[in-house]
Amino acid sequence: MLIVQKYGGSSVANTERIKIVAQRIVDTYNLNNSLVVILSAQGDTTNELLAKIAEITSTPSKRETDMLLATGEQQSVALMSMAIQSLGYPAVSLNAQQVGISSSVTYSNARIEKIENARILKELAAKNIVIIAGFQGINSHGDITTLGRGGSDTSAVALAASLNANLCEIYTDVDGIYTADPRIVADAQKLTEISYDEMLEMASLGANVLHNRSVELAKKNNIKLVVRSSFVLDKGTVVKEKRKMESVYVSGVVSDSNVATISIIGIKDTPGMAYNIFSALALKKISIDIILQSVGRAGTKDIVFTLAESDLADALEVLGTQDDIITCEEITVNKDVAKLSVIGAGIEANPEVAPIMFGALFHANINISMIATSEIKLSVIIDQKDAKHGVQVVHDALIGENNQL
């Protein structure tokens, strides 16, 4: 059986953990499996490298940033290969160029476009355990690119799809997917399985277990995906097309504080204004989430929308260059907000979910400023200071022992 395994930064944070993971890899190999292993940078290496950049410049080149950050994963794979070899087993470490992972030109948030399998297949045929640097690709200029935070998950799933692997295992510091962050909600429940769509929503809305693009790839290619702990033997959580429906309609409650709102006040109430705003932002690859538009007054309307706080500066720059076509009274920004979301395949068919959620927030004196819904999610914008408490009270009301569903 061909298995792709991915180990996160905490799993290989130090020498002791590298040796533990090396033994786990060898144990899997000894079960007559072919193994491709993807690694993240050790522990806080990426943050430490970013700190080094900050000591040099406040406006770093994205190309040079990628060149530096990619070294973290290359350290991990070389050390892991040595650890496996010290146990008496054959292993070889490879970077993105050696593997042939072609990416888009975009630096810092590139997408994998193609993977050449020849080198990997050659090493597997020689019975080697193949250790590959995650998080990176090579663009058409021959430059190193990185895939965004959490991109090693995407590397693993993309390789599993390209190699037609039987299984893709994501090993991390938690033993599966929970109904909420266990660090915030003490009685969060571990899910034995979750659908691709639910997991994608959770990943996109603030759950930091899987990179959202990795879930997209798994769904597109129907990859069997399992999230497991690097530190305890456990079956983990299976991510699959459909899951068995249980009495609980809600799969998870998550919050995301990397959110900001932009309010464009007093826009002229004429056709094309929304198009002008959002097409300009789209050209700069700025993703927008919740959008509200007022009913209107005195020939004007207000538009309020949310976006990732990391995109805020770019968005304001774009809007500032559109003065000739986007006329308004003022533009205001709020960075002190969070998005709190409830996810579950049964939400649309169960109208009681919304009032229970809103009631829990009301009784906790937490104000809601924006609301958005879809078939499997219900999201609200609240004050950032209320995010953790909001997750707790909503989880209690919808999932906890005394849930109201």
mmCIF file of C-alpha atoms in Angstrom:
data_model
loop_
_atom_site.group_PDB
_atom_site.id
_atom_site.type_symbol
_atom_site.label_atom_id
_atom_site.label_comp_id
_atom_site.label_asym_id
_atom_site.label_seq_id
_atom_site.Cartn_x
_atom_site.Cartn_y
_atom_site.Cartn_z
ATOM 1 C CA MET A 1 0.000 0.000 0.000
ATOM 2 C CA LEU A 2 1.241 3.498 -0.842
ATOM 3 C CA ILE A 3 0.792 5.883 2.077
ATOM 4 C CA VAL A 4 1.500 9.611 2.204
ATOM 5 C CA GLN A 5 2.142 10.964 5.708
ATOM 6 C CA LYS A 6 2.520 14.575 6.751
ATOM 7 C CA TYR A 7 4.004 15.685 10.072
ATOM 8 C CA GLY A 8 3.548 19.230 11.344
ATOM 9 C CA GLY A 9 6.086 21.501 12.963
ATOM 10 C CA SER A 10 5.254 20.494 16.537
ATOM 11 C CA SER A 11 5.714 16.833 15.579
ATOM 12 C CA VAL A 12 9.358 17.432 14.623
ATOM 13 C CA ALA A 13 10.085 20.354 16.952
ATOM 14 C CA ASN A 14 13.234 18.870 18.504
ATOM 15 C CA THR A 15 15.611 15.925 18.309
ATOM 16 C CA GLU A 16 13.541 13.748 20.650
ATOM 17 C CA ARG A 17 10.391 14.245 18.588
ATOM 18 C CA ILE A 18 12.208 13.651 15.309
ATOM 19 C CA LYS A 19 13.378 10.290 16.675
ATOM 20 C CA ILE A 20 9.829 9.390 17.797
ATOM 21 C CA VAL A 21 8.418 10.234 14.355
ATOM 22 C CA ALA A 22 11.264 8.365 12.638
ATOM 23 C CA GLN A 23 10.314 5.228 14.584
ATOM 24 C CA ARG A 24 6.637 5.659 13.664
ATOM 25 C CA ILE A 25 7.591 5.996 10.000
ATOM 26 C CA VAL A 26 9.742 2.881 10.187
ATOM 27 C CA ASP A 27 6.933 0.948 11.900
ATOM 28 C CA THR A 28 4.591 1.859 9.030
ATOM 29 C CA TYR A 29 7.247 0.933 6.456
ATOM 30 C CA ASN A 30 7.703 -2.473 8.111
ATOM 31 C CA LEU A 31 4.050 -3.280 7.436
ATOM 32 C CA ASN A 32 5.050 -3.692 3.781
ATOM 33 C CA ASN A 33 4.010 -0.156 2.841
ATOM 34 C CA SER A 34 5.614 2.286 0.421
ATOM 35 C CA LEU A 35 6.003 5.630 2.169
ATOM 36 C CA VAL A 36 6.168 9.257 1.101
ATOM 37 C CA VAL A 37 6.537 11.634 4.056
ATOM 38 C CA ILE A 38 6.017 15.405 3.953
ATOM 39 C CA LEU A 39 7.409 17.585 6.738
ATOM 40 C CA SER A 40 6.871 21.117 7.981
ATOM 41 C CA ALA A 41 9.626 23.259 9.473
ATOM 42 C CA GLN A 42 10.592 22.426 13.056
ATOM 43 C CA GLY A 43 8.530 24.054 15.816
ATOM 44 C CA ASP A 44 8.668 27.850 15.612
ATOM 45 C CA THR A 45 11.303 27.950 12.870
ATOM 46 C CA THR A 46 9.064 29.822 10.415
ATOM 47 C CA ASN A 47 8.230 32.481 13.012
ATOM 48 C CA GLU A 48 11.900 32.798 13.924
ATOM 49 C CA LEU A 49 12.827 33.311 10.278
ATOM 50 C CA LEU A 50 10.100 35.948 9.922
ATOM 51 C CA ALA A 51 11.525 37.691 12.988
ATOM 52 C CA LYS A 52 14.960 37.738 11.350
ATOM 53 C CA ILE A 53 13.404 39.383 8.303
ATOM 54 C CA ALA A 54 11.747 42.017 10.509
ATOM 55 C CA GLU A 55 15.173 42.884 11.947
ATOM 56 C CA ILE A 56 16.381 43.689 8.432
ATOM 57 C CA THR A 57 13.386 45.405 6.802
ATOM 58 C CA SER A 58 9.720 46.236 7.295
ATOM 59 C CA THR A 59 9.018 45.833 3.576
ATOM 60 C CA PRO A 60 10.650 42.557 2.551
ATOM 61 C CA SER A 61 10.586 41.191 -0.978
ATOM 62 C CA LYS A 62 8.131 38.296 -1.163
ATOM 63 C CA ARG A 63 10.554 36.426 -3.426
ATOM 64 C CA GLU A 64 13.392 36.670 -0.918
ATOM 65 C CA THR A 65 11.018 35.843 1.944
ATOM 66 C CA ASP A 66 10.096 32.589 0.205
ATOM 67 C CA MET A 67 13.758 31.816 -0.437
ATOM 68 C CA LEU A 68 14.438 32.100 3.306
ATOM 69 C CA LEU A 69 11.299 30.401 4.662
ATOM 70 C CA ALA A 70 11.782 27.331 2.446
ATOM 71 C CA THR A 71 14.997 26.529 4.308
ATOM 72 C CA GLY A 72 13.004 25.533 7.381
ATOM 73 C CA GLU A 73 11.411 22.525 5.686
ATOM 74 C CA GLN A 74 14.708 21.519 4.081
ATOM 75 C CA GLN A 75 16.308 21.298 7.531
ATOM 76 C CA SER A 76 13.458 19.077 8.724
ATOM 77 C CA VAL A 77 13.638 16.589 5.856
ATOM 78 C CA ALA A 78 17.417 16.223 5.998
ATOM 79 C CA LEU A 79 17.367 15.601 9.758
ATOM 80 C CA MET A 80 14.489 13.122 9.452
ATOM 81 C CA SER A 81 16.241 11.222 6.684
ATOM 82 C CA MET A 82 19.338 10.953 8.885
ATOM 83 C CA ALA A 83 17.226 9.770 11.839
ATOM 84 C CA ILE A 84 15.633 7.014 9.737
ATOM 85 C CA GLN A 85 18.997 5.978 8.318
ATOM 86 C CA SER A 86 20.384 5.754 11.873
ATOM 87 C CA LEU A 87 17.670 3.137 12.559
ATOM 88 C CA GLY A 88 19.033 1.073 9.683
ATOM 89 C CA TYR A 89 16.419 1.927 7.054
ATOM 90 C CA PRO A 90 16.810 3.526 3.602
ATOM 91 C CA ALA A 91 15.600 7.114 3.288
ATOM 92 C CA VAL A 92 16.181 10.046 0.958
ATOM 93 C CA SER A 93 15.222 13.702 1.435
ATOM 94 C CA LEU A 94 14.062 15.842 -1.495
ATOM 95 C CA ASN A 95 13.100 19.484 -1.954
ATOM 96 C CA ALA A 96 10.466 20.855 -4.332
ATOM 97 C CA GLN A 97 12.858 21.253 -7.244
ATOM 98 C CA GLN A 98 14.169 17.702 -6.940
ATOM 99 C CA VAL A 99 10.614 16.349 -6.821
ATOM 100 C CA GLY A 100 9.364 18.607 -9.602
ATOM 101 C CA ILE A 101 6.576 20.456 -7.761
ATOM 102 C CA SER A 102 5.613 23.243 -10.157
ATOM 103 C CA SER A 103 3.656 26.159 -8.728
ATOM 104 C CA SER A 104 2.034 29.383 -9.851
ATOM 105 C CA VAL A 105 4.261 32.450 -10.048
ATOM 106 C CA THR A 106 2.719 34.063 -6.940
ATOM 107 C CA TYR A 107 5.127 34.339 -4.008
ATOM 108 C CA SER A 108 4.061 33.659 -0.395
ATOM 109 C CA ASN A 109 0.742 32.069 -1.390
ATOM 110 C CA ALA A 110 1.436 29.994 -4.508
ATOM 111 C CA ARG A 111 -0.700 27.118 -5.768
ATOM 112 C CA ILE A 112 0.614 23.772 -6.927
ATOM 113 C CA GLU A 113 0.030 23.343 -10.659
ATOM 114 C CA LYS A 114 1.841 20.101 -11.495
ATOM 115 C CA ILE A 115 3.956 17.390 -9.882
ATOM 116 C CA GLU A 116 6.479 15.273 -11.746
ATOM 117 C CA ASN A 117 6.440 11.796 -10.215
ATOM 118 C CA ALA A 118 9.505 10.268 -11.914
ATOM 119 C CA ARG A 119 12.020 10.921 -9.107
ATOM 120 C CA ILE A 120 9.604 9.819 -6.373
ATOM 121 C CA LEU A 121 8.674 6.625 -8.219
ATOM 122 C CA LYS A 122 12.349 5.859 -8.814
ATOM 123 C CA GLU A 123 13.125 6.185 -5.104
ATOM 124 C CA LEU A 124 10.078 4.119 -4.104
ATOM 125 C CA ALA A 125 11.114 1.384 -6.546
ATOM 126 C CA ALA A 126 14.483 1.304 -4.774
ATOM 127 C CA LYS A 127 12.560 0.701 -1.501
ATOM 128 C CA ASN A 128 13.539 4.082 -0.102
ATOM 129 C CA ILE A 129 11.366 6.037 2.315
ATOM 130 C CA VAL A 130 10.934 9.351 0.503
ATOM 131 C CA ILE A 131 11.019 12.454 2.727
ATOM 132 C CA ILE A 132 9.800 15.630 0.957
ATOM 133 C CA ALA A 133 9.925 19.276 2.027
ATOM 134 C CA GLY A 134 6.384 20.593 2.332
ATOM 135 C CA PHE A 135 5.130 24.157 1.908
ATOM 136 C CA GLN A 136 7.148 24.862 -1.241
ATOM 137 C CA GLY A 137 7.136 24.747 -5.023
ATOM 138 C CA ILE A 138 9.111 26.037 -7.986
ATOM 139 C CA ASN A 139 7.562 28.609 -10.327
ATOM 140 C CA SER A 140 8.102 29.173 -14.043
ATOM 141 C CA HIS A 141 11.015 31.536 -13.290
ATOM 142 C CA GLY A 142 12.809 28.723 -11.464
ATOM 143 C CA ASP A 143 12.263 30.492 -8.140
ATOM 144 C CA ILE A 144 11.211 28.903 -4.857
ATOM 145 C CA THR A 145 7.659 29.748 -3.799
ATOM 146 C CA THR A 146 5.777 28.968 -0.606
ATOM 147 C CA LEU A 147 2.152 27.848 -0.376
ATOM 148 C CA GLY A 148 0.965 29.947 2.563
ATOM 149 C CA ARG A 149 0.744 29.065 6.251
ATOM 150 C CA GLY A 150 -0.292 25.437 6.631
ATOM 151 C CA GLY A 151 0.780 24.739 3.067
ATOM 152 C CA SER A 152 2.500 21.465 3.960
ATOM 153 C CA ASP A 153 -0.986 19.930 4.291
ATOM 154 C CA THR A 154 -1.624 20.932 0.693
ATOM 155 C CA SER A 155 1.737 19.499 -0.368
ATOM 156 C CA ALA A 156 0.773 16.161 1.191
ATOM 157 C CA VAL A 157 -2.681 15.923 -0.378
ATOM 158 C CA ALA A 158 -1.398 17.072 -3.784
ATOM 159 C CA LEU A 159 1.296 14.379 -3.703
ATOM 160 C CA ALA A 160 -1.249 11.767 -2.578
ATOM 161 C CA ALA A 161 -3.458 12.689 -5.540
ATOM 162 C CA SER A 162 -0.574 12.747 -8.006
ATOM 163 C CA LEU A 163 0.720 9.351 -6.831
ATOM 164 C CA ASN A 164 -2.758 7.828 -6.519
ATOM 165 C CA ALA A 165 -1.928 6.941 -2.909
ATOM 166 C CA ASN A 166 -4.160 4.611 -0.926
ATOM 167 C CA LEU A 167 -4.160 6.871 2.126
ATOM 168 C CA CYS A 168 -3.059 10.340 3.245
ATOM 169 C CA GLU A 169 -2.417 10.759 6.970
ATOM 170 C CA ILE A 170 -2.000 14.204 8.538
ATOM 171 C CA TYR A 171 -0.144 13.963 11.855
ATOM 172 C CA THR A 172 -0.365 16.945 14.162
ATOM 173 C CA ASP A 173 -0.386 17.876 17.873
ATOM 174 C CA VAL A 174 -4.069 16.992 18.268
ATOM 175 C CA ASP A 175 -5.623 13.547 17.941
ATOM 176 C CA GLY A 176 -8.307 14.523 15.452
ATOM 177 C CA ILE A 177 -10.944 17.118 14.607
ATOM 178 C CA TYR A 178 -12.933 18.488 17.541
ATOM 179 C CA THR A 179 -16.272 20.269 17.763
ATOM 180 C CA ALA A 180 -14.355 23.298 19.077
ATOM 181 C CA ASP A 181 -10.811 24.187 20.043
ATOM 182 C CA PRO A 182 -10.178 22.023 23.163
ATOM 183 C CA ARG A 183 -7.989 24.803 24.529
ATOM 184 C CA ILE A 184 -11.063 27.061 24.638
ATOM 185 C CA VAL A 185 -13.892 24.586 25.240
ATOM 186 C CA ALA A 186 -13.043 21.944 27.840
ATOM 187 C CA ASP A 187 -15.860 19.599 26.826
ATOM 188 C CA ALA A 188 -15.218 19.756 23.081
ATOM 189 C CA GLN A 189 -15.925 16.389 21.490
ATOM 190 C CA LYS A 190 -13.663 14.567 19.051
ATOM 191 C CA LEU A 191 -15.353 13.609 15.793
ATOM 192 C CA THR A 192 -14.707 10.134 14.395
ATOM 193 C CA GLU A 193 -15.537 11.408 10.910
ATOM 194 C CA ILE A 194 -16.429 14.635 9.137
ATOM 195 C CA SER A 195 -17.414 15.452 5.565
ATOM 196 C CA TYR A 196 -15.098 17.281 3.170
ATOM 197 C CA ASP A 197 -17.561 20.187 3.000
ATOM 198 C CA GLU A 198 -17.805 20.555 6.772
ATOM 199 C CA MET A 199 -14.040 20.312 7.169
ATOM 200 C CA LEU A 200 -13.508 22.862 4.422
ATOM 201 C CA GLU A 201 -15.797 25.316 6.181
ATOM 202 C CA MET A 202 -14.073 24.709 9.516
ATOM 203 C CA ALA A 203 -10.619 25.184 7.959
ATOM 204 C CA SER A 204 -11.713 28.350 6.155
ATOM 205 C CA LEU A 205 -13.412 29.819 9.213
ATOM 206 C CA GLY A 206 -10.619 29.582 11.748
ATOM 207 C CA ALA A 207 -10.006 25.946 12.734
ATOM 208 C CA ASN A 208 -6.234 25.538 12.471
ATOM 209 C CA VAL A 209 -6.045 21.768 12.028
ATOM 210 C CA LEU A 210 -5.992 21.523 8.215
ATOM 211 C CA HIS A 211 -5.085 23.970 5.470
ATOM 212 C CA ASN A 212 -8.286 24.769 3.559
ATOM 213 C CA ARG A 213 -6.706 24.158 0.140
ATOM 214 C CA SER A 214 -5.666 20.681 1.256
ATOM 215 C CA VAL A 215 -9.312 19.857 1.972
ATOM 216 C CA GLU A 216 -10.352 21.231 -1.427
ATOM 217 C CA LEU A 217 -7.814 18.948 -3.111
ATOM 218 C CA ALA A 218 -8.868 15.937 -1.052
ATOM 219 C CA LYS A 219 -12.510 16.462 -1.996
ATOM 220 C CA LYS A 220 -11.713 17.029 -5.679
ATOM 221 C CA ASN A 221 -9.599 13.863 -5.880
ATOM 222 C CA ASN A 222 -11.558 11.787 -3.351
ATOM 223 C CA ILE A 223 -8.442 11.234 -1.231
ATOM 224 C CA LYS A 224 -8.899 9.193 1.944
ATOM 225 C CA LEU A 225 -7.712 11.670 4.555
ATOM 226 C CA VAL A 226 -7.130 10.932 8.242
ATOM 227 C CA VAL A 227 -6.062 13.419 10.927
ATOM 228 C CA ARG A 228 -4.087 11.792 13.754
ATOM 229 C CA SER A 229 -1.862 12.698 16.677
ATOM 230 C CA SER A 230 1.903 12.380 16.363
ATOM 231 C CA PHE A 231 2.176 11.601 20.065
ATOM 232 C CA VAL A 232 -0.545 9.058 20.884
ATOM 233 C CA LEU A 233 -1.803 6.016 18.997
ATOM 234 C CA ASP A 234 -5.374 6.801 18.024
ATOM 235 C CA LYS A 235 -7.701 6.263 15.086
ATOM 236 C CA GLY A 236 -8.071 10.017 14.650
ATOM 237 C CA THR A 237 -10.738 11.634 12.470
ATOM 238 C CA VAL A 238 -11.568 10.495 8.940
ATOM 239 C CA VAL A 239 -12.383 13.238 6.420
ATOM 240 C CA LYS A 240 -14.641 11.802 3.729
ATOM 241 C CA GLU A 241 -17.349 12.634 1.196
ATOM 242 C CA LYS A 242 -20.279 11.941 3.501
ATOM 243 C CA ARG A 243 -20.574 11.057 7.140
ATOM 244 C CA LYS A 244 -23.169 9.191 9.118
ATOM 245 C CA MET A 245 -25.736 11.672 10.338
ATOM 246 C CA GLU A 246 -26.137 11.702 14.097
ATOM 247 C CA SER A 247 -28.644 13.379 16.381
ATOM 248 C CA VAL A 248 -26.301 16.362 16.639
ATOM 249 C CA TYR A 249 -26.791 18.649 13.659
ATOM 250 C CA VAL A 250 -23.733 20.776 14.381
ATOM 251 C CA SER A 251 -20.187 19.524 13.707
ATOM 252 C CA GLY A 252 -18.247 22.426 15.130
ATOM 253 C CA VAL A 253 -18.045 25.960 16.489
ATOM 254 C CA VAL A 254 -15.004 28.016 15.469
ATOM 255 C CA SER A 255 -13.846 31.610 15.636
ATOM 256 C CA ASP A 256 -11.436 33.618 13.528
ATOM 257 C CA SER A 257 -9.844 36.829 14.770
ATOM 258 C CA ASN A 258 -7.922 37.479 11.547
ATOM 259 C CA VAL A 259 -10.885 39.487 10.335
ATOM 260 C CA ALA A 260 -11.594 43.138 9.628
ATOM 261 C CA THR A 261 -14.573 45.068 8.324
ATOM 262 C CA ILE A 262 -14.550 47.879 5.790
ATOM 263 C CA SER A 263 -17.574 50.194 5.672
ATOM 264 C CA ILE A 264 -18.034 52.344 2.584
ATOM 265 C CA ILE A 265 -20.509 55.022 3.640
ATOM 266 C CA GLY A 266 -22.666 57.128 1.354
ATOM 267 C CA ILE A 267 -22.085 55.433 -1.989
ATOM 268 C CA LYS A 268 -24.137 56.861 -4.834
ATOM 269 C CA ASP A 269 -27.195 54.625 -5.340
ATOM 270 C CA THR A 270 -26.640 53.869 -9.043
ATOM 271 C CA PRO A 271 -26.052 50.633 -10.969
ATOM 272 C CA GLY A 272 -22.471 49.362 -11.107
ATOM 273 C CA MET A 273 -21.102 50.718 -7.826
ATOM 274 C CA ALA A 274 -20.833 47.288 -6.166
ATOM 275 C CA TYR A 275 -19.255 45.942 -9.370
ATOM 276 C CA ASN A 276 -16.654 48.730 -9.344
ATOM 277 C CA ILE A 277 -15.702 47.997 -5.731
ATOM 278 C CA PHE A 278 -15.487 44.225 -5.800
ATOM 279 C CA SER A 279 -14.020 43.845 -9.294
ATOM 280 C CA ALA A 280 -11.159 46.157 -8.286
ATOM 281 C CA LEU A 281 -10.525 44.061 -5.175
ATOM 282 C CA ALA A 282 -10.757 40.817 -7.174
ATOM 283 C CA LEU A 283 -8.051 42.021 -9.563
ATOM 284 C CA LYS A 284 -5.706 42.147 -6.571
ATOM 285 C CA LYS A 285 -6.785 38.623 -5.470
ATOM 286 C CA ILE A 286 -8.402 39.972 -2.287
ATOM 287 C CA SER A 287 -11.083 37.589 -1.050
ATOM 288 C CA ILE A 288 -14.255 39.018 0.453
ATOM 289 C CA ASP A 289 -16.522 37.112 2.818
ATOM 290 C CA ILE A 290 -19.675 38.683 4.274
ATOM 291 C CA ILE A 291 -21.247 41.600 2.383
ATOM 292 C CA LEU A 292 -24.099 43.794 3.644
ATOM 293 C CA GLN A 293 -25.770 46.630 1.754
ATOM 294 C CA SER A 294 -28.141 49.109 3.376
ATOM 295 C CA VAL A 295 -31.632 49.844 2.052
ATOM 296 C CA GLY A 296 -30.572 53.350 1.087
ATOM 297 C CA ARG A 297 -31.216 56.986 1.978
ATOM 298 C CA ALA A 298 -31.168 60.268 0.057
ATOM 299 C CA GLY A 299 -29.843 58.616 -3.093
ATOM 300 C CA THR A 300 -27.002 56.805 -1.321
ATOM 301 C CA LYS A 301 -26.290 53.383 0.194
ATOM 302 C CA ASP A 302 -23.716 51.920 2.542
ATOM 303 C CA ILE A 303 -21.771 48.725 1.836
ATOM 304 C CA VAL A 304 -20.021 46.838 4.637
ATOM 305 C CA PHE A 305 -17.897 43.762 4.022
ATOM 306 C CA THR A 306 -15.426 41.510 5.821
ATOM 307 C CA LEU A 307 -12.017 40.311 4.712
ATOM 308 C CA ALA A 308 -8.884 38.836 6.232
ATOM 309 C CA GLU A 309 -7.075 41.424 8.332
ATOM 310 C CA SER A 310 -3.878 40.466 6.501
ATOM 311 C CA ASP A 311 -5.490 41.804 3.281
ATOM 312 C CA LEU A 312 -6.681 45.064 4.840
ATOM 313 C CA ALA A 313 -3.795 47.300 3.803
ATOM 314 C CA ASP A 314 -3.935 46.071 0.200
ATOM 315 C CA ALA A 315 -7.714 46.544 0.096
ATOM 316 C CA LEU A 316 -7.511 50.123 1.354
ATOM 317 C CA GLU A 317 -4.799 50.860 -1.210
ATOM 318 C CA VAL A 318 -7.025 49.484 -3.995
ATOM 319 C CA LEU A 319 -10.037 51.507 -2.858
ATOM 320 C CA GLY A 320 -7.882 54.610 -2.607
ATOM 321 C CA THR A 321 -6.942 54.324 -6.285
ATOM 322 C CA GLN A 322 -10.588 54.120 -7.349
ATOM 323 C CA ASP A 323 -11.664 57.624 -6.283
ATOM 324 C CA ASP A 324 -12.745 58.527 -9.788
ATOM 325 C CA ILE A 325 -15.300 55.698 -9.996
ATOM 326 C CA ILE A 326 -16.069 54.867 -6.335
ATOM 327 C CA THR A 327 -17.549 58.040 -4.855
ATOM 328 C CA CYS A 328 -18.554 57.937 -1.200
ATOM 329 C CA GLU A 329 -18.725 60.052 1.938
ATOM 330 C CA GLU A 330 -16.159 58.057 3.927
ATOM 331 C CA ILE A 331 -14.487 54.666 4.399
ATOM 332 C CA THR A 332 -14.151 53.288 7.921
ATOM 333 C CA VAL A 333 -12.277 50.235 9.207
ATOM 334 C CA ASN A 334 -12.751 47.993 12.245
ATOM 335 C CA LYS A 335 -10.010 45.503 13.115
ATOM 336 C CA ASP A 336 -11.362 44.649 16.565
ATOM 337 C CA VAL A 337 -13.819 42.046 15.316
ATOM 338 C CA ALA A 338 -14.001 38.258 15.054
ATOM 339 C CA LYS A 339 -16.074 35.848 13.014
ATOM 340 C CA LEU A 340 -17.834 33.149 15.016
ATOM 341 C CA SER A 341 -19.241 30.279 12.955
ATOM 342 C CA VAL A 342 -21.349 27.191 13.472
ATOM 343 C CA ILE A 343 -20.776 24.389 10.925
ATOM 344 C CA GLY A 344 -22.872 21.305 10.253
ATOM 345 C CA ALA A 345 -24.398 19.385 7.377
ATOM 346 C CA GLY A 346 -27.831 19.598 9.003
ATOM 347 C CA ILE A 347 -27.991 23.342 9.629
ATOM 348 C CA GLU A 348 -30.092 24.349 6.628
ATOM 349 C CA ALA A 349 -32.767 21.759 7.436
ATOM 350 C CA ASN A 350 -32.935 22.709 11.122
ATOM 351 C CA PRO A 351 -34.282 26.232 11.660
ATOM 352 C CA GLU A 352 -33.825 25.988 15.427
ATOM 353 C CA VAL A 353 -30.026 26.299 15.123
ATOM 354 C CA ALA A 354 -30.070 30.057 14.429
ATOM 355 C CA PRO A 355 -32.324 31.133 17.323
ATOM 356 C CA ILE A 356 -30.425 28.902 19.751
ATOM 357 C CA MET A 357 -27.122 30.442 18.635
ATOM 358 C CA PHE A 358 -28.481 33.995 18.783
ATOM 359 C CA GLY A 359 -30.083 33.335 22.166
ATOM 360 C CA ALA A 360 -26.818 32.024 23.615
ATOM 361 C CA LEU A 361 -24.997 35.161 22.470
ATOM 362 C CA PHE A 362 -27.804 37.404 23.765
ATOM 363 C CA HIS A 363 -27.732 35.850 27.223
ATOM 364 C CA ALA A 364 -23.926 36.290 27.245
ATOM 365 C CA ASN A 365 -24.440 39.986 26.352
ATOM 366 C CA ILE A 366 -22.508 39.548 23.091
ATOM 367 C CA ASN A 367 -23.663 41.833 20.282
ATOM 368 C CA ILE A 368 -23.928 40.663 16.655
ATOM 369 C CA SER A 369 -23.036 43.183 13.944
ATOM 370 C CA MET A 370 -23.276 41.006 10.806
ATOM 371 C CA ILE A 371 -24.797 37.641 9.870
ATOM 372 C CA ALA A 372 -24.150 35.282 6.945
ATOM 373 C CA THR A 373 -25.546 31.836 6.177
ATOM 374 C CA SER A 374 -25.003 28.956 3.760
ATOM 375 C CA GLU A 375 -26.208 25.375 3.524
ATOM 376 C CA ILE A 376 -23.784 24.182 6.183
ATOM 377 C CA LYS A 377 -22.687 27.249 8.130
ATOM 378 C CA LEU A 378 -23.999 30.178 10.112
ATOM 379 C CA SER A 379 -21.510 32.980 10.778
ATOM 380 C CA VAL A 380 -21.738 36.167 12.822
ATOM 381 C CA ILE A 381 -19.380 39.088 13.318
ATOM 382 C CA ILE A 382 -18.845 40.024 16.970
ATOM 383 C CA ASP A 383 -16.334 42.045 18.990
ATOM 384 C CA GLN A 384 -12.944 40.356 19.081
ATOM 385 C CA LYS A 385 -12.848 40.512 22.877
ATOM 386 C CA ASP A 386 -15.935 38.267 22.985
ATOM 387 C CA ALA A 387 -14.637 35.562 20.626
ATOM 388 C CA LYS A 388 -13.522 32.908 23.128
ATOM 389 C CA HIS A 389 -16.537 33.346 25.377
ATOM 390 C CA GLY A 390 -18.793 33.317 22.322
ATOM 391 C CA VAL A 391 -17.405 29.958 21.179
ATOM 392 C CA GLN A 392 -17.954 28.521 24.666
ATOM 393 C CA VAL A 393 -21.570 29.631 25.074
ATOM 394 C CA VAL A 394 -22.593 28.681 21.544
ATOM 395 C CA HIS A 395 -20.913 25.269 21.888
ATOM 396 C CA ASP A 396 -22.712 24.737 25.195
ATOM 397 C CA ALA A 397 -26.058 25.602 23.620
ATOM 398 C CA LEU A 398 -25.692 23.513 20.462
ATOM 399 C CA ILE A 399 -23.308 20.652 21.274
ATOM 400 C CA GLY A 400 -22.618 20.446 25.023
ATOM 401 C CA GLU A 401 -24.265 18.052 27.450
ATOM 402 C CA ASN A 402 -27.201 20.411 27.967
ATOM 403 C CA ASN A 403 -27.562 21.405 24.316
ATOM 404 C CA GLN A 404 -30.954 22.689 23.222
ATOM 405 C CA LEU A 405 -31.180 20.786 19.906
#
